[in-house]
Short mmCIF file of C-alpha atoms in Angstrom, two decimals:
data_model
loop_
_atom_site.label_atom_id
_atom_site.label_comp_id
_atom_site.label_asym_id
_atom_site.label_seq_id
_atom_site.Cartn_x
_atom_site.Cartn_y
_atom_site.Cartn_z
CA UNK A 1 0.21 -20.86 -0.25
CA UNK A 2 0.56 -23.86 2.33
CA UNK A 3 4.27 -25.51 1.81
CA UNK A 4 5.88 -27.91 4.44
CA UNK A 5 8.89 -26.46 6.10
CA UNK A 6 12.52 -26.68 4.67
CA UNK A 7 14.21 -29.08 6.36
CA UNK A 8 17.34 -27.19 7.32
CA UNK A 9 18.97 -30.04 9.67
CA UNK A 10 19.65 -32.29 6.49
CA UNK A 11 21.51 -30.96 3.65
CA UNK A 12 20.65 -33.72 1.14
CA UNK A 13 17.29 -33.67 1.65
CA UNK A 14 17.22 -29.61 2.15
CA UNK A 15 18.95 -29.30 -1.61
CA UNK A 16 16.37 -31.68 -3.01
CA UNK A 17 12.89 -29.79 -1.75
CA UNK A 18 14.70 -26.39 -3.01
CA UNK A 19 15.21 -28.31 -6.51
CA UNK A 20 11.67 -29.67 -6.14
CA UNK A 21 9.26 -26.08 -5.37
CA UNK A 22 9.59 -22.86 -7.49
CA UNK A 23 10.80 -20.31 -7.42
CA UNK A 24 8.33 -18.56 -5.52
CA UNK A 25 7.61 -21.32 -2.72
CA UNK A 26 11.18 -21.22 -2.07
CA UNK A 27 11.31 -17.42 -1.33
CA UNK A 28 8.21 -17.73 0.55
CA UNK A 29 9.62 -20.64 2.84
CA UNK A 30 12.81 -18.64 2.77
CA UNK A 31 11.13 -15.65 4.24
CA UNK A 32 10.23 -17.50 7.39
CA UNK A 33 13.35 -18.77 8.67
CA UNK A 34 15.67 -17.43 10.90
CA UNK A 35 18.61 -15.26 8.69
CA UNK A 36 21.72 -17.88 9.68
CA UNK A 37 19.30 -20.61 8.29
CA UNK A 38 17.85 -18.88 5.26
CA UNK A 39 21.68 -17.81 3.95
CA UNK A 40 22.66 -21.97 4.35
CA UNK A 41 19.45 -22.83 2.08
CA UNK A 42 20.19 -19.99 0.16
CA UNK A 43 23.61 -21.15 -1.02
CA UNK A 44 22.11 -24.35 -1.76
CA UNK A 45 20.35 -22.80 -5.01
CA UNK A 46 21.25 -23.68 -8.18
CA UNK A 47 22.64 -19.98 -9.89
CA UNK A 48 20.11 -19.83 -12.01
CA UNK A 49 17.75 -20.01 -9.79
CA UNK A 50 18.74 -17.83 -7.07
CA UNK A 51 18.41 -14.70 -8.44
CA UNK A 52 15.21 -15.41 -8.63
CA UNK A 53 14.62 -16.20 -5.24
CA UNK A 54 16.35 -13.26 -4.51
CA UNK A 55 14.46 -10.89 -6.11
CA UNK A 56 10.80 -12.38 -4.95
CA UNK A 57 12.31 -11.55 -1.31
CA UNK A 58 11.54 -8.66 0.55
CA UNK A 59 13.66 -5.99 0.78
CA UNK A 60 14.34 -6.60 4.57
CA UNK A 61 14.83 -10.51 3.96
CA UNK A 62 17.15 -9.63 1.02
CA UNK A 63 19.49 -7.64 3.71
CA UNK A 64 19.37 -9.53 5.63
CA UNK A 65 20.74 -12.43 3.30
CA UNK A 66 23.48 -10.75 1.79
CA UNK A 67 24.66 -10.49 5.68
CA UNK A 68 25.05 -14.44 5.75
CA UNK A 69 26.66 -14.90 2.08
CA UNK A 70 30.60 -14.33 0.97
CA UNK A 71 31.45 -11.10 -0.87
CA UNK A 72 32.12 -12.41 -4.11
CA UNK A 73 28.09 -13.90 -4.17
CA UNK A 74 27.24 -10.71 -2.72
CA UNK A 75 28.53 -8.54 -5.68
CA UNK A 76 27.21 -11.35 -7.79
CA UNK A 77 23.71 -10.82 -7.00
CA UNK A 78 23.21 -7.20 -6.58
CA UNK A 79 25.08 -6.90 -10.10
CA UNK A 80 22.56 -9.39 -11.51
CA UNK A 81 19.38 -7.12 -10.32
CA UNK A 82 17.00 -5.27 -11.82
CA UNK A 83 18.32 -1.84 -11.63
CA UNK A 84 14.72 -0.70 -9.87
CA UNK A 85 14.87 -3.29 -7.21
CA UNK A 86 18.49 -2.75 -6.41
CA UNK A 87 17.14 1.03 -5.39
CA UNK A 88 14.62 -0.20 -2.99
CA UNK A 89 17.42 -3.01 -1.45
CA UNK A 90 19.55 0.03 -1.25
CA UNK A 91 17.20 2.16 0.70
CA UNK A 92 16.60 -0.17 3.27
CA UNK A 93 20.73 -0.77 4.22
CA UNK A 94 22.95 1.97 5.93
CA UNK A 95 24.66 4.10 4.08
CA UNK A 96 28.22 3.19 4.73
CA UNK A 97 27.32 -0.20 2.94
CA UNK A 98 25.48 1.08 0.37
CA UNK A 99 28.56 2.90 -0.76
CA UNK A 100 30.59 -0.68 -0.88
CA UNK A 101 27.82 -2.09 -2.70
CA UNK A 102 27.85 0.57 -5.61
CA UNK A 103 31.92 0.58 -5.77
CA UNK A 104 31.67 -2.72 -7.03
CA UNK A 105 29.04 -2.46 -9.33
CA UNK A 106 29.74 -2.37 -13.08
CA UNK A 107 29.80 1.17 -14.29
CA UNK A 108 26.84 0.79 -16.28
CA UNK A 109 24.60 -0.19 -13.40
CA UNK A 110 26.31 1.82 -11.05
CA UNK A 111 24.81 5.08 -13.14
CA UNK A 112 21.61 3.43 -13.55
CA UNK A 113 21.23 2.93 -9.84
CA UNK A 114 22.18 6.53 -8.70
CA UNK A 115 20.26 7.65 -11.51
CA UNK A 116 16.92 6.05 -9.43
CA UNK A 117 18.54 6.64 -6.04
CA UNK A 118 18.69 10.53 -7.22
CA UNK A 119 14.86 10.65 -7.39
CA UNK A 120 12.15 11.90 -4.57
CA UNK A 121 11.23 8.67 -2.02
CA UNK A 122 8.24 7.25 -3.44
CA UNK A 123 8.29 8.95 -6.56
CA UNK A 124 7.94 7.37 -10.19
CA UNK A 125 11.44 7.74 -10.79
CA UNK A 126 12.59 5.41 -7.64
CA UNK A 127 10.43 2.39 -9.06
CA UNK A 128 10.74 3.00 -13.01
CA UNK A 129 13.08 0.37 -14.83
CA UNK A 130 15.45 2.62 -16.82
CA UNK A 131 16.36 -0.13 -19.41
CA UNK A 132 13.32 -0.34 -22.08
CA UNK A 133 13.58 -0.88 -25.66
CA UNK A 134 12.61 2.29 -27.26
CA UNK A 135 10.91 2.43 -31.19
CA UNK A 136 10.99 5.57 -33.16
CA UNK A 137 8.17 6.17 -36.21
CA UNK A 138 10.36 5.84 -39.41
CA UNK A 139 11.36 1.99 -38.18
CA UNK A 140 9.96 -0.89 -40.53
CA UNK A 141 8.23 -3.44 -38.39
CA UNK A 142 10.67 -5.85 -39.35
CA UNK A 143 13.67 -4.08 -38.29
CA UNK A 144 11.72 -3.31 -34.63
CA UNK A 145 11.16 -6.99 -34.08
CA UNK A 146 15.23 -7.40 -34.70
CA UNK A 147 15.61 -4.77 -32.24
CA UNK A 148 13.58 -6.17 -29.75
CA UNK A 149 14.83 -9.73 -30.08
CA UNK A 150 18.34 -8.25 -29.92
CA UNK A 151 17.88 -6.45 -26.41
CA UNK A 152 15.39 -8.23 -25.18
CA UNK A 153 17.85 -10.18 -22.58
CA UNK A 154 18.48 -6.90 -21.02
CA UNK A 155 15.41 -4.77 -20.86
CA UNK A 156 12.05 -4.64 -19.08
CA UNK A 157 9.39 -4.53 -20.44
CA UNK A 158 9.05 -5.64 -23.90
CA UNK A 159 5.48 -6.50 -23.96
CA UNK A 160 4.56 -2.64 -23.94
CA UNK A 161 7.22 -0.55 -26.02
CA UNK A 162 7.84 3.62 -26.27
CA UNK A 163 7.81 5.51 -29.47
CA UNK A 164 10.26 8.63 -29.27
CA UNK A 165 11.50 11.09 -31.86
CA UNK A 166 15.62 10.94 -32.09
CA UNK A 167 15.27 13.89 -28.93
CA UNK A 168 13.88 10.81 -26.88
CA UNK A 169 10.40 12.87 -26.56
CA UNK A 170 7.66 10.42 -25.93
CA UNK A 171 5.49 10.17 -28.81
CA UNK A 172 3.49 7.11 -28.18
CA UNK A 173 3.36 3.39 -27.32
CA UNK A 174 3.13 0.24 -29.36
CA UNK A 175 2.68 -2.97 -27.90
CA UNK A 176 4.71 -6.69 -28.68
CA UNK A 177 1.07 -8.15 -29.93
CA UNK A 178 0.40 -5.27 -32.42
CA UNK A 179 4.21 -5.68 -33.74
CA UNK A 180 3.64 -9.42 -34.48
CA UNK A 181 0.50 -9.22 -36.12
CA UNK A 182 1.57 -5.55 -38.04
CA UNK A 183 2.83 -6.44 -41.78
CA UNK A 184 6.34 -6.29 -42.03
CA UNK A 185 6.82 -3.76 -44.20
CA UNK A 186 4.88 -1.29 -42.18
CA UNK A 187 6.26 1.39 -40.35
CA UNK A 188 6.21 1.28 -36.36
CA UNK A 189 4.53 5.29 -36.39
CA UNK A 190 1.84 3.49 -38.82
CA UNK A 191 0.64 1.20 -35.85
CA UNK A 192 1.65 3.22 -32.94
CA UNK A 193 -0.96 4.05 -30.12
CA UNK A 194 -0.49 7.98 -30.09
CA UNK A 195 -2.56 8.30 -26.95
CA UNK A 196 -0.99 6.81 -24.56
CA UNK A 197 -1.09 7.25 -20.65
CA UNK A 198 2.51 8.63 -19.27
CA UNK A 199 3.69 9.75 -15.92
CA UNK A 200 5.97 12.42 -14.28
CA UNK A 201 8.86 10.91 -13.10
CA UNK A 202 7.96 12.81 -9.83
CA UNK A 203 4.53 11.63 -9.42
CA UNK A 204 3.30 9.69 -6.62
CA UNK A 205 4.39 5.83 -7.06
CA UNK A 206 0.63 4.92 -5.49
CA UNK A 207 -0.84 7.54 -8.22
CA UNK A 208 1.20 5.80 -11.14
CA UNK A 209 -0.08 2.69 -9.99
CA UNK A 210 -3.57 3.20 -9.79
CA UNK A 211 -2.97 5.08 -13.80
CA UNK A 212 -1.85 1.08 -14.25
CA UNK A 213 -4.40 -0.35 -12.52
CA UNK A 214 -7.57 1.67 -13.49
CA UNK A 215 -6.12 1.60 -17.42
CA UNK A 216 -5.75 -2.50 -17.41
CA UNK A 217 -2.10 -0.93 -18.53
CA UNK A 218 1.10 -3.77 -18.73
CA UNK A 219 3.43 -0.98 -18.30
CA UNK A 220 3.85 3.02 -18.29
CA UNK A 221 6.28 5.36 -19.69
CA UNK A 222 7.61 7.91 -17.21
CA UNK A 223 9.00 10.98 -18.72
CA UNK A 224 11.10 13.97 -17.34
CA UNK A 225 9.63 17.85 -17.02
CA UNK A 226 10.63 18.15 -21.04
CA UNK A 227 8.58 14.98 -21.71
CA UNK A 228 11.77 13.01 -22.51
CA UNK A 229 11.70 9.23 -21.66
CA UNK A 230 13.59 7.80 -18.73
CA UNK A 231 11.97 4.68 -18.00
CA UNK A 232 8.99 2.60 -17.53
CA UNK A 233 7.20 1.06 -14.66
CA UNK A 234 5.84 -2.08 -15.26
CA UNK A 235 2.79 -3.58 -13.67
CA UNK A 236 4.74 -6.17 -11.32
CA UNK A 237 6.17 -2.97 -9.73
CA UNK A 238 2.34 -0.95 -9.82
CA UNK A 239 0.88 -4.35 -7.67
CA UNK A 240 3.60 -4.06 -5.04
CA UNK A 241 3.00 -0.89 -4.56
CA UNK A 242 -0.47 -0.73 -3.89
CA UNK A 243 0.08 -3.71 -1.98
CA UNK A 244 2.51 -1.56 0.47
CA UNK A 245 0.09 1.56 0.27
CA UNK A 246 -3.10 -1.20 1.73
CA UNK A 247 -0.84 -2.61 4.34
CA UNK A 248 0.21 1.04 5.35
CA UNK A 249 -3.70 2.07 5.16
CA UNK A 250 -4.84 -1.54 7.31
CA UNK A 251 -2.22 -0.69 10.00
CA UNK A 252 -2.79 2.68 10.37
CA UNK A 253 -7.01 2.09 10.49
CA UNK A 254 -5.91 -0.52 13.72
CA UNK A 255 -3.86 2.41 15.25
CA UNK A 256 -0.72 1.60 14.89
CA UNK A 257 2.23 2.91 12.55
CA UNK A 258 3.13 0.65 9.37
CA UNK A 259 6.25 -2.11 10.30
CA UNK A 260 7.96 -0.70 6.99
CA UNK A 261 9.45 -4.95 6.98
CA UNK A 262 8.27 -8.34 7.30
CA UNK A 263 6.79 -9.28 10.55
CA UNK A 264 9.43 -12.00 11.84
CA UNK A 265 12.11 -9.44 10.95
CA UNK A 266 10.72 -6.86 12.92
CA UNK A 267 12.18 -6.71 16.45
CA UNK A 268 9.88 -6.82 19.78
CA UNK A 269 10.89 -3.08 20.42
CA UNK A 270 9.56 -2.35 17.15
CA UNK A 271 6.39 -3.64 17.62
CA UNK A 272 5.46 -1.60 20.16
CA UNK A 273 7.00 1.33 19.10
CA UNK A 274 4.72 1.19 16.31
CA UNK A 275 1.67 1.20 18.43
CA UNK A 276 2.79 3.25 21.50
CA UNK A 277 1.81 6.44 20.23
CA UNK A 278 -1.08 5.68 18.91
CA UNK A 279 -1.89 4.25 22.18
CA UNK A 280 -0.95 7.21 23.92
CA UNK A 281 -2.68 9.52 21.33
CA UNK A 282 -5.98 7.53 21.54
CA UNK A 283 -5.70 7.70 26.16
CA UNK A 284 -5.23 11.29 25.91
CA UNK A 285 -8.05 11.73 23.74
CA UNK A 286 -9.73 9.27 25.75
CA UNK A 287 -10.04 11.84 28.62
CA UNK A 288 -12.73 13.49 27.16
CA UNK A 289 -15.29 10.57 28.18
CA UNK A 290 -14.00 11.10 31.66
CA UNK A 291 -14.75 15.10 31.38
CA UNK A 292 -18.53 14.67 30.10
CA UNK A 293 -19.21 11.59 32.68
CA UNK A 294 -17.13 14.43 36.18
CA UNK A 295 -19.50 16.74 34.15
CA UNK A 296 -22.85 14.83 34.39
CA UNK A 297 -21.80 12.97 37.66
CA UNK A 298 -25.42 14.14 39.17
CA UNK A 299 -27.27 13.71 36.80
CA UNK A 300 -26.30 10.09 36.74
CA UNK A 301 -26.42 10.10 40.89
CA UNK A 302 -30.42 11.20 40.22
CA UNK A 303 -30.89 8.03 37.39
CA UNK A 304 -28.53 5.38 38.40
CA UNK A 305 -30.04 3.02 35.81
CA UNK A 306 -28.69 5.99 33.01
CA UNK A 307 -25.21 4.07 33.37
CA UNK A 308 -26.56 0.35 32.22
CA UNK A 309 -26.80 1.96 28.83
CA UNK A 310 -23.55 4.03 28.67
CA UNK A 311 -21.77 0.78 26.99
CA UNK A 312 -24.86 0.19 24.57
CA UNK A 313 -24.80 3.78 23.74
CA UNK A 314 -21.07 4.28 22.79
CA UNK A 315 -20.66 0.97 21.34
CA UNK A 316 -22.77 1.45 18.91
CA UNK A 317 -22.03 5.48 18.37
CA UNK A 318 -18.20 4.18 17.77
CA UNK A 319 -18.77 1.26 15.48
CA UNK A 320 -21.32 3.50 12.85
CA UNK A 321 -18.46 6.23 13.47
CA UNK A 322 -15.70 3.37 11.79
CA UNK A 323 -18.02 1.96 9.79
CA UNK A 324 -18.39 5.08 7.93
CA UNK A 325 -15.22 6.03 8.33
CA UNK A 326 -13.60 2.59 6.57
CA UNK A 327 -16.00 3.03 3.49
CA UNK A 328 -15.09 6.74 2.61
CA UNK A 329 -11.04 5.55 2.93
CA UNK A 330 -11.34 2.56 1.29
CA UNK A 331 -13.48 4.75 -1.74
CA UNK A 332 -11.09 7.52 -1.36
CA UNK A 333 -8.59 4.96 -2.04
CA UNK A 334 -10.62 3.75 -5.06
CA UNK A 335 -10.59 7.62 -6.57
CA UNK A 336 -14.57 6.97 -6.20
CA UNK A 337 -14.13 9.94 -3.75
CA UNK A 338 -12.96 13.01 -3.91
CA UNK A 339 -11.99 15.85 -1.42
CA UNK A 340 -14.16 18.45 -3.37
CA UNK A 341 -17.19 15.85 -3.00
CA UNK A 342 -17.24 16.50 0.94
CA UNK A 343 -20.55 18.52 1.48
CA UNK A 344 -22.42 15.36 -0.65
CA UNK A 345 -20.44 12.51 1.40
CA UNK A 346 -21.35 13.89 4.54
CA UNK A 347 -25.13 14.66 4.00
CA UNK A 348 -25.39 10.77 2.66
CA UNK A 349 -23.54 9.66 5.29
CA UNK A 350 -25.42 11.36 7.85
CA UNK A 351 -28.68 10.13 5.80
CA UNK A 352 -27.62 6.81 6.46
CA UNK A 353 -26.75 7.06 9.91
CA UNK A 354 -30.34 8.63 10.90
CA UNK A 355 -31.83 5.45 9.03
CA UNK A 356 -29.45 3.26 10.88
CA UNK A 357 -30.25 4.85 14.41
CA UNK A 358 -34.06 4.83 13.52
CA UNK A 359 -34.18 0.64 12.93
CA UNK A 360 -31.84 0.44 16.19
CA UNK A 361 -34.33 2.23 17.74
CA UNK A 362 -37.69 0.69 16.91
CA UNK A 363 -35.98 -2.83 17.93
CA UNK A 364 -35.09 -1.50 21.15
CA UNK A 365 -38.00 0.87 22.31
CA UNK A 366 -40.42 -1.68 23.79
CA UNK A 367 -37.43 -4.25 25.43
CA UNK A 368 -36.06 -0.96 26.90
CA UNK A 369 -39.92 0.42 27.73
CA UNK A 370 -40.66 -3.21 29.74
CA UNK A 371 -37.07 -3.11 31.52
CA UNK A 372 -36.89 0.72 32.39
CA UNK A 373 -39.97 2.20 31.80
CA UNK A 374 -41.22 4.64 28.62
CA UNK A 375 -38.91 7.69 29.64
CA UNK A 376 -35.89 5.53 29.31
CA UNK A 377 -37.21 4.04 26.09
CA UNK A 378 -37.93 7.16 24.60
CA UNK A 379 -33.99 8.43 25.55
CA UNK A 380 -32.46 5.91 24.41
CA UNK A 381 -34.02 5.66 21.41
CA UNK A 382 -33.69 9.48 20.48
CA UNK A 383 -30.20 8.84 21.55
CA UNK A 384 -29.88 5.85 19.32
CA UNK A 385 -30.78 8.06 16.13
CA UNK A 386 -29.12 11.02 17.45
CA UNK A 387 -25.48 8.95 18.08
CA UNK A 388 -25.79 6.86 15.02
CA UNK A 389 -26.67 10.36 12.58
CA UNK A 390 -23.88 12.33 14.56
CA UNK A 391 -21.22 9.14 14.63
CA UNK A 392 -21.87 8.83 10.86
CA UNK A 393 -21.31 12.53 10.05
CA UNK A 394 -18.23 12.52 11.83
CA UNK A 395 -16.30 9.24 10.60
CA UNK A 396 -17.36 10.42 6.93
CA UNK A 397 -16.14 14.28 7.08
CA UNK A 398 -12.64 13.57 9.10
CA UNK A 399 -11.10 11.12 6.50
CA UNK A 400 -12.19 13.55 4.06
CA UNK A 401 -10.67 17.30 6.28
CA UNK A 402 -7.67 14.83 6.26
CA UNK A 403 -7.04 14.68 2.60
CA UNK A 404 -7.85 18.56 2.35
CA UNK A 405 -4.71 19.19 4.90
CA UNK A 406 -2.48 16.79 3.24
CA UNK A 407 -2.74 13.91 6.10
CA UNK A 408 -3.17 10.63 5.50
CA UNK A 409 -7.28 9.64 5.86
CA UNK A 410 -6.65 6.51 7.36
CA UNK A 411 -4.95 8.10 10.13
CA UNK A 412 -7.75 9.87 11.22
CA UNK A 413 -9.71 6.36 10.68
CA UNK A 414 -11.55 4.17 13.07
CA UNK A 415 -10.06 4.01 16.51
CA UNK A 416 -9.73 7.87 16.22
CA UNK A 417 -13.39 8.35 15.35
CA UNK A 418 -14.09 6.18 18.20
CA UNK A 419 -12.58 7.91 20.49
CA UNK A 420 -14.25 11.09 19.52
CA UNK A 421 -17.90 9.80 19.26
CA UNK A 422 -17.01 8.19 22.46
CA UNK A 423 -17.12 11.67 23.84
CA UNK A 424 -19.58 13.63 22.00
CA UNK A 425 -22.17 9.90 22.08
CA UNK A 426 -21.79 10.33 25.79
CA UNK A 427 -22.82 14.32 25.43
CA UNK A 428 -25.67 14.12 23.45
CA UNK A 429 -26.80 11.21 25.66
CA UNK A 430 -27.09 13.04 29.16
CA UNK A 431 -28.36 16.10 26.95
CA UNK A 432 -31.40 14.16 25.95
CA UNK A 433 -31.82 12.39 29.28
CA UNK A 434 -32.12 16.06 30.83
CA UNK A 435 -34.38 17.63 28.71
CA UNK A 436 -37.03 14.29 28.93
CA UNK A 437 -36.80 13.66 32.46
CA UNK A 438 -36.69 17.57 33.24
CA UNK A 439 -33.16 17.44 35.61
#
């Protein structure tokens, strides 16, 4: 969204344009101003509206806040959060104030909050919302609406509720819409959804949100190794997430290493540490072109006109190479591939990469044939399909070989594949060129 800019000269006027946008146009407009400024329009909020604001920040904006505010707001606000995102404000600060932070936290939140801060990083557990409103079978739906209206102020979610036996074992889910329309002398196990999705409080947080996702579910119950509840994690939580995991996957497919914060929080020095060694990586790697072109260096001496097409030839080796690279991450990321599927990805792929190099090289046979003559036609264009079949084969099965060794795909994404066809594009080039003009 397009908002003007808070005008943080003039008071009055700054207090009426926070009155004036919601909610989330404040935290947005919030986000981009310097920290001394944001904590002045911060205190400006009305109080019930600024934990609001608060919470729509960003973890790294939210530090950086609570550095500009007095103590007693301070305690205020990280009291008033949701249990789940004090966690994730928690991991980002140092540990020393982290400790301050939980001393003055009521003791009821304080156990809820090392209760989270207790599970594996970006497991189920650090995201889950431990208070829900829990339903057991024998309960009248007229006594479970009481319930819910009674602790409704103090749990999330309510919209999607868990069914447990007295043991807290999960027995199913019932949602807020079935409860209203249920008679109310029915029982909640009468209604209840016994197949239900749940989660391991271990699993992957990007696994339990594409459960969320893929199921069109409001919210999921995560349960311990004994399949007793411990929380739920809600959809809001399942959409950040994935939005984190796609920011991760888009930085790492431009070679460079995710920020981890928002980009006007991140110093210069972290900028391009998150790109130097990917640099670096992709130069060394980069010294294979160098070895096949010393390699072929008279061969290219004999046909000086082999070098105009070098760029052509790589070029278009590299982008089929990301091209098919970016489509089996992104559908890897979709679950629409597999790691077992890799012996059928590759053959299409490479299917599709011989069709691609065979159009590339019917359009270019006769401009090349009139320019260079029919033995440079006919190389380039069984390099064309040779590069384009090869580069595809490669930028499919990589992503793929990643997954089976437990690295991220999009690490071994685009500019990597590049950098690689780069090498073996030049190779099968100079290989073909030899054999047709007998060198």
């Amino acid at each position: 969204m397009s908002q003007n800019p808070l005008p943080t000269s003039d008071l009055k006027t700054l207090r009426q344009e926070l009155q004036e946008r919601t909610p989330l146009e404040v935290a947005d407009e919030l986000a981009r101003l310097a920290p001394a400024e944001r904590a002045k329009a911060f205190r400006l909020l009305a109080k019930d509206s600024a934990l609001e604001v608060f919470q729509l920040l960003d973890a790294a904006h939210q530090e950086e806040l609570l550095g500009g505010l007095r103590d007693e707001q301070v305690l205020r606000l990280v009291e008033e959060m949701d249990a789940d995102d004090r966690a994730r404000l928690f991991d980002e600060m140092p540990a020393t104030v982290v400790r301050k932070l939980q001393a003055g936290l009521s003791p009821r939140e304080r156990r809820l909050t090392a209760m989270l801060l207790g599970y594996p990083d970006e497991s189920a557990g650090r995201i889950m919302s431990p208070k829900f409103i829990r339903l057991i079978p024998e309960m009248r739906v007229e006594d479970a609406l009481a319930r819910v209206r009674r602790r409704a102020q103090d749990a999330e979610p309510i919209y999607t509720l868990p069914v447990t036996d007295d043991e807290l074992r999960l027995l199913g889910t019932i949602t807020l819409r079935d409860l209203l329309l249920a008679e109310p002398e029915n029982t909640v196990g009468e209604i209840m959804s016994g197949k239900t999705h749940a989660v391991s409080v271990d699993e992957d947080q990007e696994q339990v949100a594409r459960i969320i996702q893929g199921a069109d579910l409001l919210a999921v119950p995560v349960v311990d190794s004994e399949n007793r509840l411990v929380g739920m994690v809600t959809v809001d939580d399942a959409m950040d997430v994935l939005g984190a995991e796609t920011g991760e996957d888009l930085a790492r497919t431009g070679a460079s290493e995710p920020l981890g914060r928002p980009y006007f929080s991140a110093s210069v020095f972290h900028l391009a540490r998150s790109r130097a060694v990917w640099l670096l990586m992709l130069a060394v790697a980069a010294t294979l072109t160098v070895n096949v072109l010393s390699a072929f260096e008279q061969t290219l001496e004999e046909v000086v006109v082999l070098a105009l097409f070098i760029p052509l030839l790589i070029g278009t080796g590299g982008n089929a190479g990301a091209q098919s690279a970016t489509t089996v991450v992104r559908s890897m990321a979709l679950d629409d591939i597999r790691p077992e599927d890799i012996l059928r990805v590759v053959l299409r792929e490479a299917r599709v990469g011989f069709l691609l190099g065979g159009v590339l090289a019917a359009l270019s046979l006769i401009p090349v044939w009139l320019f260079a003559g029919e033995s440079l036609a006919v190389i380039i264009a069984l390099s064309l399909i040779t590069v384009c079949t090869l580069a595809s084969f490669v930028g499919s099965m990589m992503p793929l070989l990643a997954r089976k060794v437990g690295v991220d795909p999009a690490v071994v994404s685009a500019p990597f594949v590049t950098t690689i066809v780069d090498a073996s594009g030049l190779l099968v080039y100079f290989l073909i060129a030899r054999a047709v003009l007998g060198l």
